[in-house]
mmCIF file of C-alpha atoms in Angstrom:
data_model
loop_
_atom_site.group_PDB
_atom_site.id
_atom_site.type_symbol
_atom_site.label_atom_id
_atom_site.label_comp_id
_atom_site.label_asym_id
_atom_site.label_seq_id
_atom_site.Cartn_x
_atom_site.Cartn_y
_atom_site.Cartn_z
ATOM 1 C CA MET I 611 32.238 -16.546 -60.771
ATOM 2 C CA ASN I 612 32.901 -14.476 -63.884
ATOM 3 C CA SER I 613 34.721 -11.325 -62.782
ATOM 4 C CA SER I 614 33.689 -9.462 -65.943
ATOM 5 C CA VAL I 615 30.263 -8.789 -64.447
ATOM 6 C CA THR I 616 31.429 -7.578 -61.036
ATOM 7 C CA ALA I 617 31.838 -3.906 -61.824
ATOM 8 C CA GLY I 618 30.291 -1.183 -63.873
ATOM 9 C CA GLY I 619 26.677 0.114 -63.729
ATOM 10 C CA ALA I 620 23.413 -0.912 -65.249
ATOM 11 C CA GLU I 621 24.375 0.210 -68.772
ATOM 12 C CA ARG I 622 27.508 -1.951 -68.779
ATOM 13 C CA LEU I 623 25.566 -4.920 -67.438
ATOM 14 C CA ALA I 624 22.857 -4.411 -70.049
ATOM 15 C CA ALA I 625 25.482 -4.348 -72.795
ATOM 16 C CA LEU I 626 26.972 -7.606 -71.495
ATOM 17 C CA ALA I 627 23.564 -9.278 -71.208
ATOM 18 C CA CYS I 628 22.393 -8.164 -74.638
ATOM 19 C CA GLU I 629 25.644 -9.148 -76.320
ATOM 20 C CA ARG I 630 25.503 -12.619 -74.785
ATOM 21 C CA TYR I 631 21.803 -12.912 -75.651
ATOM 22 C CA GLU I 632 22.453 -12.199 -79.327
ATOM 23 C CA ARG I 633 25.456 -14.537 -79.404
ATOM 24 C CA ARG I 634 23.639 -17.394 -77.651
ATOM 25 C CA PHE I 635 20.162 -17.094 -79.168
ATOM 26 C CA GLY I 636 20.854 -15.445 -82.533
ATOM 27 C CA ARG I 637 18.538 -12.456 -82.181
ATOM 28 C CA ARG I 638 18.089 -9.262 -80.179
ATOM 29 C CA ALA I 639 16.428 -9.288 -76.775
ATOM 30 C CA ALA I 640 12.852 -8.025 -76.704
ATOM 31 C CA ALA I 641 12.989 -6.559 -73.187
ATOM 32 C CA VAL I 642 15.724 -5.464 -70.802
ATOM 33 C CA ALA I 643 15.074 -4.745 -67.112
ATOM 34 C CA ALA I 644 17.265 -3.841 -64.149
ATOM 35 C CA ALA I 645 16.663 -4.118 -60.401
ATOM 36 C CA PRO I 646 18.954 -3.133 -57.522
ATOM 37 C CA GLY I 647 20.368 -4.985 -54.592
ATOM 38 C CA ARG I 648 19.825 -3.462 -51.171
ATOM 39 C CA VAL I 649 21.550 -2.859 -47.888
ATOM 40 C CA ASN I 650 19.550 -2.674 -44.689
ATOM 41 C CA LEU I 651 20.672 0.218 -42.522
ATOM 42 C CA LEU I 652 18.410 -0.597 -39.550
ATOM 43 C CA GLY I 653 15.652 -3.095 -38.838
ATOM 44 C CA ASP I 654 16.711 -6.698 -39.497
ATOM 45 C CA HIS I 655 14.357 -9.618 -38.822
ATOM 46 C CA THR I 656 11.478 -7.189 -38.428
ATOM 47 C CA ASP I 657 9.770 -7.647 -41.792
ATOM 48 C CA TYR I 658 8.241 -11.050 -41.034
ATOM 49 C CA ASN I 659 7.273 -9.729 -37.595
ATOM 50 C CA GLU I 660 5.157 -6.938 -39.156
ATOM 51 C CA GLY I 661 7.606 -4.341 -37.878
ATOM 52 C CA PHE I 662 9.722 -1.553 -39.375
ATOM 53 C CA ALA I 663 12.920 -1.494 -41.412
ATOM 54 C CA LEU I 664 15.115 1.190 -42.965
ATOM 55 C CA PRO I 665 16.869 -0.209 -46.061
ATOM 56 C CA MET I 666 18.150 1.483 -49.182
ATOM 57 C CA ALA I 667 18.709 0.246 -52.712
ATOM 58 C CA ILE I 668 22.363 0.212 -53.793
ATOM 59 C CA ASP I 669 24.038 1.003 -57.083
ATOM 60 C CA ARG I 670 24.674 -2.675 -57.801
ATOM 61 C CA ARG I 671 22.075 -4.315 -60.016
ATOM 62 C CA ALA I 672 20.836 -7.396 -61.764
ATOM 63 C CA VAL I 673 19.966 -6.925 -65.429
ATOM 64 C CA VAL I 674 17.822 -9.366 -67.390
ATOM 65 C CA ALA I 675 17.713 -9.381 -71.196
ATOM 66 C CA ALA I 676 14.822 -11.563 -72.384
ATOM 67 C CA GLY I 677 12.906 -12.487 -75.493
ATOM 68 C CA PRO I 678 10.500 -15.072 -76.911
ATOM 69 C CA GLY I 679 11.873 -18.593 -76.713
ATOM 70 C CA GLY I 680 13.364 -20.374 -79.660
ATOM 71 C CA SER I 681 12.065 -23.757 -78.480
ATOM 72 C CA GLU I 682 9.356 -25.265 -76.299
ATOM 73 C CA ARG I 683 11.553 -24.867 -73.216
ATOM 74 C CA CYS I 684 12.809 -21.774 -71.402
ATOM 75 C CA ARG I 685 16.555 -21.157 -71.402
ATOM 76 C CA VAL I 686 18.217 -18.822 -68.901
ATOM 77 C CA VAL I 687 21.937 -17.982 -68.930
ATOM 78 C CA SER I 688 23.655 -16.608 -65.817
ATOM 79 C CA LEU I 689 26.878 -14.748 -66.580
ATOM 80 C CA ALA I 690 27.874 -14.817 -62.906
ATOM 81 C CA MET I 691 27.384 -18.573 -62.571
ATOM 82 C CA GLU I 692 28.656 -19.231 -66.106
ATOM 83 C CA GLU I 693 25.824 -21.721 -66.492
ATOM 84 C CA GLU I 694 22.587 -22.180 -68.414
ATOM 85 C CA ALA I 695 19.351 -23.450 -66.879
ATOM 86 C CA GLU I 696 16.659 -25.021 -69.056
ATOM 87 C CA PHE I 697 13.106 -25.835 -68.007
ATOM 88 C CA ALA I 698 9.548 -26.218 -69.190
ATOM 89 C CA LEU I 699 7.471 -23.251 -68.064
ATOM 90 C CA GLU I 700 4.701 -25.427 -66.637
ATOM 91 C CA ALA I 701 7.058 -27.890 -64.879
ATOM 92 C CA PRO I 702 7.896 -27.696 -61.146
ATOM 93 C CA ALA I 703 10.965 -25.580 -60.440
ATOM 94 C CA ALA I 704 14.092 -27.688 -59.929
ATOM 95 C CA PRO I 705 16.590 -26.862 -57.155
ATOM 96 C CA GLY I 706 19.408 -24.493 -58.033
ATOM 97 C CA TRP I 707 19.891 -20.907 -59.119
ATOM 98 C CA GLY I 708 17.473 -21.360 -62.037
ATOM 99 C CA ALA I 709 14.593 -21.693 -59.562
ATOM 100 C CA TYR I 710 14.700 -17.933 -58.922
ATOM 101 C CA ALA I 711 13.842 -17.226 -62.549
ATOM 102 C CA HIS I 712 11.581 -20.239 -63.014
ATOM 103 C CA GLY I 713 9.551 -19.533 -59.860
ATOM 104 C CA VAL I 714 8.880 -15.953 -60.917
ATOM 105 C CA ALA I 715 7.836 -17.123 -64.388
ATOM 106 C CA ILE I 716 5.449 -19.740 -62.944
ATOM 107 C CA GLU I 717 3.775 -17.186 -60.667
ATOM 108 C CA LEU I 718 3.552 -14.494 -63.344
ATOM 109 C CA ALA I 719 2.122 -16.946 -65.906
ATOM 110 C CA LYS I 720 -0.858 -17.473 -63.585
ATOM 111 C CA LEU I 721 -1.905 -13.846 -64.114
ATOM 112 C CA GLY I 722 -2.355 -13.674 -67.871
ATOM 113 C CA ASP I 723 -2.896 -15.512 -71.130
ATOM 114 C CA GLY I 724 0.216 -14.244 -72.892
ATOM 115 C CA SER I 725 2.818 -16.404 -71.181
ATOM 116 C CA ALA I 726 5.074 -18.485 -73.424
ATOM 117 C CA PRO I 727 8.546 -20.038 -73.343
ATOM 118 C CA PHE I 728 11.320 -17.446 -73.195
ATOM 119 C CA ASP I 729 15.072 -17.094 -73.368
ATOM 120 C CA ALA I 730 16.976 -14.818 -71.012
ATOM 121 C CA VAL I 731 20.432 -13.732 -69.906
ATOM 122 C CA ILE I 732 21.148 -12.477 -66.379
ATOM 123 C CA ALA I 733 24.077 -10.158 -65.655
ATOM 124 C CA SER I 734 24.578 -8.906 -62.105
ATOM 125 C CA ASP I 735 27.158 -7.063 -60.040
ATOM 126 C CA VAL I 736 25.315 -7.553 -56.740
ATOM 127 C CA PRO I 737 27.763 -9.616 -54.658
ATOM 128 C CA LEU I 738 26.577 -13.191 -54.175
ATOM 129 C CA GLY I 739 26.267 -14.552 -50.650
ATOM 130 C CA GLY I 740 26.656 -11.132 -49.062
ATOM 131 C CA GLY I 741 23.172 -10.514 -47.700
ATOM 132 C CA LEU I 742 22.672 -7.730 -50.266
ATOM 133 C CA SER I 743 19.625 -9.301 -51.942
ATOM 134 C CA SER I 744 21.216 -10.618 -55.108
ATOM 135 C CA SER I 745 18.335 -13.082 -55.427
ATOM 136 C CA ALA I 746 15.608 -10.438 -55.045
ATOM 137 C CA ALA I 747 17.330 -8.270 -57.668
ATOM 138 C CA ILE I 748 17.250 -11.164 -60.133
ATOM 139 C CA GLU I 749 13.626 -11.990 -59.322
ATOM 140 C CA VAL I 750 12.387 -8.435 -59.763
ATOM 141 C CA ALA I 751 14.374 -7.812 -62.957
ATOM 142 C CA MET I 752 13.099 -11.108 -64.383
ATOM 143 C CA CYS I 753 9.527 -10.277 -63.432
ATOM 144 C CA LEU I 754 9.662 -6.819 -65.004
ATOM 145 C CA ALA I 755 11.161 -8.139 -68.255
ATOM 146 C CA LEU I 756 8.540 -10.908 -68.513
ATOM 147 C CA GLU I 757 5.745 -8.447 -67.756
ATOM 148 C CA ALA I 758 6.871 -6.362 -70.723
ATOM 149 C CA MET I 759 6.983 -9.442 -72.965
ATOM 150 C CA TRP I 760 3.705 -11.001 -71.812
ATOM 151 C CA GLY I 761 1.605 -7.834 -71.637
ATOM 152 C CA ILE I 762 1.105 -7.939 -67.847
ATOM 153 C CA LYS I 763 1.348 -4.806 -65.694
ATOM 154 C CA LEU I 764 1.840 -5.099 -61.931
ATOM 155 C CA ASP I 765 2.191 -2.247 -59.484
ATOM 156 C CA PRO I 766 5.376 -2.252 -57.355
ATOM 157 C CA LEU I 767 3.728 -3.881 -54.317
ATOM 158 C CA GLU I 768 2.118 -6.609 -56.434
ATOM 159 C CA ARG I 769 5.452 -7.288 -58.120
ATOM 160 C CA ALA I 770 7.274 -7.449 -54.792
ATOM 161 C CA LYS I 771 4.715 -9.850 -53.315
ATOM 162 C CA LEU I 772 4.868 -12.102 -56.382
ATOM 163 C CA CYS I 773 8.671 -12.282 -56.262
ATOM 164 C CA SER I 774 8.743 -12.888 -52.506
ATOM 165 C CA ARG I 775 6.186 -15.663 -52.874
ATOM 166 C CA ALA I 776 8.204 -17.221 -55.696
ATOM 167 C CA GLU I 777 11.361 -17.254 -53.574
ATOM 168 C CA ARG I 778 9.589 -18.868 -50.623
ATOM 169 C CA GLU I 779 7.699 -21.472 -52.625
ATOM 170 C CA TYR I 780 10.259 -22.437 -55.260
ATOM 171 C CA THR I 781 13.631 -22.021 -53.527
ATOM 172 C CA GLY I 782 12.617 -22.914 -49.968
ATOM 173 C CA THR I 783 13.885 -19.667 -48.440
ATOM 174 C CA PRO I 784 11.483 -18.360 -45.763
ATOM 175 C CA CYS I 785 12.098 -14.719 -46.703
ATOM 176 C CA GLY I 786 9.982 -11.724 -45.837
ATOM 177 C CA LEU I 787 9.001 -8.910 -48.205
ATOM 178 C CA MET I 788 11.725 -6.341 -47.564
ATOM 179 C CA ASP I 789 14.244 -7.251 -50.255
ATOM 180 C CA GLN I 790 11.740 -7.376 -53.088
ATOM 181 C CA LEU I 791 9.887 -4.260 -51.932
ATOM 182 C CA VAL I 792 13.088 -2.218 -51.879
ATOM 183 C CA ALA I 793 14.004 -3.484 -55.347
ATOM 184 C CA CYS I 794 10.594 -2.418 -56.643
ATOM 185 C CA ARG I 795 9.988 0.845 -54.802
ATOM 186 C CA ALA I 796 13.295 2.493 -53.841
ATOM 187 C CA VAL I 797 13.896 6.201 -54.428
ATOM 188 C CA ALA I 798 17.306 7.549 -55.443
ATOM 189 C CA GLY I 799 19.106 9.502 -52.738
ATOM 190 C CA ALA I 800 17.107 8.094 -49.852
ATOM 191 C CA ALA I 801 16.525 5.194 -47.528
ATOM 192 C CA MET I 802 13.026 3.726 -47.201
ATOM 193 C CA LEU I 803 11.221 3.431 -43.883
ATOM 194 C CA ILE I 804 8.904 0.453 -44.445
ATOM 195 C CA ASP I 805 5.947 -0.510 -42.249
ATOM 196 C CA PHE I 806 5.481 -4.222 -42.879
ATOM 197 C CA ARG I 807 1.984 -4.316 -41.453
ATOM 198 C CA SER I 808 0.595 -1.880 -44.007
ATOM 199 C CA ASN I 809 3.460 -2.272 -46.537
ATOM 200 C CA GLU I 810 3.536 1.505 -46.776
ATOM 201 C CA SER I 811 6.876 3.284 -47.091
ATOM 202 C CA THR I 812 8.240 6.803 -46.712
ATOM 203 C CA SER I 813 11.616 8.156 -47.740
ATOM 204 C CA ALA I 814 14.385 9.410 -45.480
ATOM 205 C CA PRO I 815 17.075 11.343 -47.387
ATOM 206 C CA ILE I 816 20.769 10.514 -47.194
ATOM 207 C CA PHE I 817 22.758 13.624 -48.110
ATOM 208 C CA GLU I 818 25.845 12.317 -49.845
ATOM 209 C CA GLN I 819 27.741 15.565 -49.241
ATOM 210 C CA ASP I 820 27.557 14.705 -45.519
ATOM 211 C CA VAL I 821 28.046 10.956 -45.167
ATOM 212 C CA ALA I 822 28.888 7.855 -47.165
ATOM 213 C CA ILE I 823 27.621 4.286 -46.842
ATOM 214 C CA VAL I 824 30.386 1.673 -46.827
ATOM 215 C CA ILE I 825 29.707 -2.048 -47.292
ATOM 216 C CA ALA I 826 32.302 -4.701 -46.465
ATOM 217 C CA HIS I 827 32.065 -8.475 -46.862
ATOM 218 C CA SER I 828 33.140 -10.625 -43.940
ATOM 219 C CA GLY I 829 34.337 -13.483 -46.140
ATOM 220 C CA VAL I 830 31.684 -15.777 -44.679
ATOM 221 C CA ALA I 831 29.004 -16.741 -47.190
ATOM 222 C CA HIS I 832 25.493 -15.772 -46.172
ATOM 223 C CA ALA I 833 22.817 -18.435 -46.831
ATOM 224 C CA LEU I 834 19.218 -18.099 -45.653
ATOM 225 C CA GLY I 835 18.215 -21.561 -46.791
ATOM 226 C CA ASP I 836 20.431 -23.480 -44.360
ATOM 227 C CA GLY I 837 17.912 -23.615 -41.497
ATOM 228 C CA ALA I 838 19.127 -20.963 -39.027
ATOM 229 C CA TYR I 839 16.972 -18.234 -40.550
ATOM 230 C CA ALA I 840 13.882 -20.446 -40.488
ATOM 231 C CA GLN I 841 14.642 -21.360 -36.887
ATOM 232 C CA ARG I 842 14.779 -17.683 -35.871
ATOM 233 C CA ARG I 843 11.498 -17.039 -37.620
ATOM 234 C CA ALA I 844 9.847 -19.936 -35.753
ATOM 235 C CA GLU I 845 11.276 -18.631 -32.466
ATOM 236 C CA CYS I 846 9.738 -15.217 -33.144
ATOM 237 C CA GLU I 847 6.355 -16.817 -33.774
ATOM 238 C CA ARG I 848 6.672 -18.727 -30.512
ATOM 239 C CA ALA I 849 7.565 -15.555 -28.642
ATOM 240 C CA ALA I 850 4.555 -13.703 -30.058
ATOM 241 C CA ALA I 851 2.252 -16.566 -29.054
ATOM 242 C CA LEU I 852 3.646 -16.624 -25.506
ATOM 243 C CA ALA I 853 3.076 -12.875 -25.255
ATOM 244 C CA GLY I 854 -0.499 -13.251 -26.533
ATOM 245 C CA ALA I 855 0.266 -11.050 -29.542
ATOM 246 C CA ALA I 856 -0.572 -11.499 -33.209
ATOM 247 C CA SER I 857 3.040 -10.645 -34.043
ATOM 248 C CA LEU I 858 6.090 -9.226 -32.284
ATOM 249 C CA ARG I 859 5.130 -5.834 -33.747
ATOM 250 C CA ASP I 860 2.529 -5.646 -30.945
ATOM 251 C CA VAL I 861 4.808 -6.687 -28.079
ATOM 252 C CA THR I 862 5.580 -3.954 -25.524
ATOM 253 C CA GLU I 863 8.224 -3.550 -22.850
ATOM 254 C CA ALA I 864 5.631 -4.775 -20.329
ATOM 255 C CA ASP I 865 5.093 -7.895 -22.427
ATOM 256 C CA LEU I 866 8.823 -8.580 -22.240
ATOM 257 C CA ASN I 867 8.456 -8.827 -18.473
ATOM 258 C CA LEU I 868 5.712 -11.423 -18.980
ATOM 259 C CA LEU I 869 7.980 -13.382 -21.312
ATOM 260 C CA ALA I 870 10.740 -13.268 -18.725
ATOM 261 C CA ALA I 871 8.341 -14.745 -16.188
ATOM 262 C CA CYS I 872 7.557 -17.623 -18.568
ATOM 263 C CA GLY I 873 11.145 -18.813 -18.295
ATOM 264 C CA ASP I 874 11.650 -19.099 -22.068
ATOM 265 C CA GLU I 875 14.968 -17.275 -22.400
ATOM 266 C CA ILE I 876 15.183 -17.769 -26.180
ATOM 267 C CA ALA I 877 11.695 -16.328 -26.762
ATOM 268 C CA LEU I 878 12.493 -13.374 -24.508
ATOM 269 C CA ARG I 879 15.712 -12.544 -26.340
ATOM 270 C CA ARG I 880 14.165 -12.815 -29.797
ATOM 271 C CA ALA I 881 11.236 -10.594 -28.782
ATOM 272 C CA ARG I 882 13.525 -8.080 -27.087
ATOM 273 C CA HIS I 883 15.536 -7.767 -30.278
ATOM 274 C CA VAL I 884 12.474 -7.082 -32.427
ATOM 275 C CA VAL I 885 11.112 -4.475 -29.989
ATOM 276 C CA ARG I 886 14.504 -2.737 -29.919
ATOM 277 C CA GLU I 887 15.043 -3.029 -33.660
ATOM 278 C CA ASN I 888 11.685 -1.444 -34.477
ATOM 279 C CA HIS I 889 12.671 1.437 -32.205
ATOM 280 C CA CYS I 890 16.008 1.794 -34.024
ATOM 281 C CA ALA I 891 14.403 1.853 -37.480
ATOM 282 C CA LEU I 892 11.782 4.456 -36.537
ATOM 283 C CA HIS I 893 14.271 6.717 -34.817
ATOM 284 C CA GLY I 894 16.838 6.147 -37.554
ATOM 285 C CA ALA I 895 14.496 7.590 -40.166
ATOM 286 C CA GLU I 896 13.995 10.654 -37.981
ATOM 287 C CA ALA I 897 17.748 10.996 -37.490
ATOM 288 C CA LEU I 898 18.278 10.998 -41.275
ATOM 289 C CA ARG I 899 15.584 13.621 -41.766
ATOM 290 C CA GLN I 900 17.305 15.791 -39.163
ATOM 291 C CA ARG I 901 20.752 15.080 -40.661
ATOM 292 C CA ASN I 902 21.768 13.927 -37.179
ATOM 293 C CA TYR I 903 24.269 11.312 -38.228
ATOM 294 C CA GLU I 904 25.846 10.876 -34.806
ATOM 295 C CA TRP I 905 22.442 9.738 -33.518
ATOM 296 C CA PHE I 906 22.062 7.454 -36.512
ATOM 297 C CA GLY I 907 25.470 5.899 -35.866
ATOM 298 C CA ARG I 908 24.605 5.180 -32.247
ATOM 299 C CA LEU I 909 21.422 3.433 -33.385
ATOM 300 C CA MET I 910 23.470 1.268 -35.772
ATOM 301 C CA ASN I 911 25.730 0.229 -32.898
ATOM 302 C CA VAL I 912 22.750 -0.609 -30.662
ATOM 303 C CA SER I 913 21.237 -2.627 -33.484
ATOM 304 C CA HIS I 914 24.389 -4.680 -34.025
ATOM 305 C CA ALA I 915 24.691 -5.482 -30.336
ATOM 306 C CA SER I 916 21.080 -6.670 -30.349
ATOM 307 C CA LEU I 917 21.580 -8.851 -33.427
ATOM 308 C CA ARG I 918 24.738 -10.298 -31.892
ATOM 309 C CA ASP I 919 23.532 -10.891 -28.337
ATOM 310 C CA ASP I 920 19.743 -11.265 -28.399
ATOM 311 C CA PHE I 921 19.047 -12.529 -31.909
ATOM 312 C CA GLU I 922 22.310 -14.464 -32.210
ATOM 313 C CA SER I 923 22.513 -13.999 -35.956
ATOM 314 C CA SER I 924 26.055 -12.672 -36.137
ATOM 315 C CA CYS I 925 29.344 -14.611 -36.271
ATOM 316 C CA PRO I 926 32.926 -13.947 -35.094
ATOM 317 C CA GLU I 927 34.085 -12.698 -38.494
ATOM 318 C CA ILE I 928 31.226 -10.185 -38.700
ATOM 319 C CA ASP I 929 31.841 -8.978 -35.140
ATOM 320 C CA ALA I 930 35.550 -8.505 -35.833
ATOM 321 C CA LEU I 931 34.803 -6.514 -38.972
ATOM 322 C CA VAL I 932 32.360 -4.264 -37.090
ATOM 323 C CA ARG I 933 34.924 -3.651 -34.336
ATOM 324 C CA ASN I 934 37.569 -2.828 -36.916
ATOM 325 C CA ALA I 935 35.259 -0.416 -38.741
ATOM 326 C CA LEU I 936 34.331 1.376 -35.515
ATOM 327 C CA SER I 937 38.031 1.919 -34.738
ATOM 328 C CA LEU I 938 38.552 3.948 -37.923
ATOM 329 C CA PRO I 939 38.443 7.755 -38.113
ATOM 330 C CA GLY I 940 35.138 9.186 -39.313
ATOM 331 C CA VAL I 941 33.072 6.039 -38.798
ATOM 332 C CA LEU I 942 29.841 6.996 -37.013
ATOM 333 C CA GLY I 943 28.316 3.543 -36.702
ATOM 334 C CA ALA I 944 28.551 -0.005 -38.064
ATOM 335 C CA ARG I 945 26.468 -3.145 -37.943
ATOM 336 C CA MET I 946 25.867 -6.429 -39.664
ATOM 337 C CA THR I 947 23.231 -6.249 -42.382
ATOM 338 C CA GLY I 948 20.752 -8.689 -43.853
ATOM 339 C CA GLY I 949 19.602 -12.027 -42.527
ATOM 340 C CA GLY I 950 22.924 -12.686 -40.855
ATOM 341 C CA PHE I 951 25.076 -15.778 -40.246
ATOM 342 C CA GLY I 952 27.746 -14.262 -42.489
ATOM 343 C CA GLY I 953 27.606 -11.782 -45.325
ATOM 344 C CA CYS I 954 28.309 -8.075 -45.005
ATOM 345 C CA ILE I 955 28.514 -5.208 -42.589
ATOM 346 C CA VAL I 956 27.395 -1.647 -43.328
ATOM 347 C CA ALA I 957 28.948 1.507 -41.894
ATOM 348 C CA MET I 958 28.009 5.176 -41.983
ATOM 349 C CA VAL I 959 31.126 7.290 -42.481
ATOM 350 C CA ARG I 960 31.766 11.008 -42.727
ATOM 351 C CA VAL I 961 32.247 11.696 -46.415
ATOM 352 C CA GLU I 962 35.787 13.053 -46.048
ATOM 353 C CA ALA I 963 36.871 9.812 -44.333
ATOM 354 C CA ALA I 964 35.103 7.380 -46.665
ATOM 355 C CA ALA I 965 37.955 6.589 -49.075
ATOM 356 C CA GLY I 966 40.366 5.910 -46.225
ATOM 357 C CA CYS I 967 37.798 3.714 -44.491
ATOM 358 C CA VAL I 968 37.384 1.596 -47.607
ATOM 359 C CA GLU I 969 41.148 1.140 -47.989
ATOM 360 C CA ARG I 970 41.582 0.135 -44.337
ATOM 361 C CA LEU I 971 38.722 -2.362 -44.513
ATOM 362 C CA ILE I 972 40.120 -3.839 -47.717
ATOM 363 C CA ALA I 973 43.418 -4.372 -45.906
ATOM 364 C CA PHE I 974 41.580 -5.971 -42.982
ATOM 365 C CA THR I 975 39.846 -8.395 -45.372
ATOM 366 C CA ASP I 976 43.144 -9.710 -46.766
ATOM 367 C CA GLY I 977 43.428 -7.140 -49.533
ATOM 368 C CA ASN I 978 40.404 -8.339 -51.493
ATOM 369 C CA ARG I 979 39.395 -5.159 -53.330
ATOM 370 C CA SER I 980 35.989 -6.551 -54.278
ATOM 371 C CA SER I 981 35.151 -7.115 -50.605
ATOM 372 C CA CYS I 982 34.526 -3.470 -49.712
ATOM 373 C CA PHE I 983 32.892 -0.608 -51.593
ATOM 374 C CA LEU I 984 30.976 2.645 -51.319
ATOM 375 C CA ALA I 985 27.242 2.331 -51.985
ATOM 376 C CA GLN I 986 24.977 5.083 -53.270
ATOM 377 C CA PRO I 987 21.247 5.159 -52.381
ATOM 378 C CA SER I 988 19.662 4.274 -55.706
ATOM 379 C CA ALA I 989 16.325 3.973 -57.489
ATOM 380 C CA GLY I 990 14.242 0.837 -57.849
ATOM 381 C CA ALA I 991 13.612 -1.459 -60.796
ATOM 382 C CA ALA I 992 12.980 -0.146 -64.299
ATOM 383 C CA LEU I 993 12.850 -1.230 -67.906
ATOM 384 C CA MET I 994 15.843 -0.147 -69.962
ATOM 385 C CA GLN I 995 16.049 1.059 -73.543
ATOM 386 C CA PHE I 996 18.902 -0.866 -75.111
#
């Protein structure tokens, strides 16, 4: 991975992308778009169960500089991968990182007559393999840049659905809608409480003079396409069917007793997690609105225990990192975040203790300074003037 794109803000990333675009393709980019990564504070594995989640966009972004193609094929350069993907727009998406861009282009081309081959450069400082939605950031930034070029205008929900569909169909990842919806719709200074039945969202402010959000990578790469995520999703569907519910969103505490009587321990545990996690997300939004961060921290701890014990999506490295974070002064709560099976943890920390928390977690992760950072609640995707 090219370390030159691992730090610096959207403007720095845009400068890198545009400079490489001009050097590689011999002309200026026609459109530049940026989209954020996200961290989920509460509510994991609830989106595909029509439940509730409380994520926020982070101040790490993917930037896409794009323009009309110089040949009959599309060419996409990734600065992070230090590679170039080339494909025909109408051809099936080939496996690999290029499928994220190609899949979005295929889906967007279905919506208008202005689609044509394009060239693009992607620069991103969203950590790869951390469960922070690096792929969704790329998809949404690519979609927004191509919309500007092809004269197509989607609203944020339409854009999120298109990008989620592209990831499922062209990369084989059975993702929900959360990552893309946050990238499209986030509000600076706030988390988003999302209802995945209606796809409506409301904001819950995070007052940065009170608390800080710390993200730390476990050192274990997070990969949703390796089968465990799909297995959990299938187990949730089985649990809903056993409970006679359309989705686990509709399962009650009484239904959990019925599942227990069925003797399917796996279905019971998966359903119990989703019921509990929906509760945590709903109450977490209220805790933020009340600035009751002790309550919020307790909900984070309950959520992690549920992900670890009932959903079984944690791992020893994640659990050790959570325990270490919770031992530090000023840490109110900590949990794994994202789809699980590796990736990152997120902690809420009193603002005066945040810098010390970061330094201690860096030391715990073998001194890797890129493994731990403060994250600010940031705005969603936008076109950039560059």
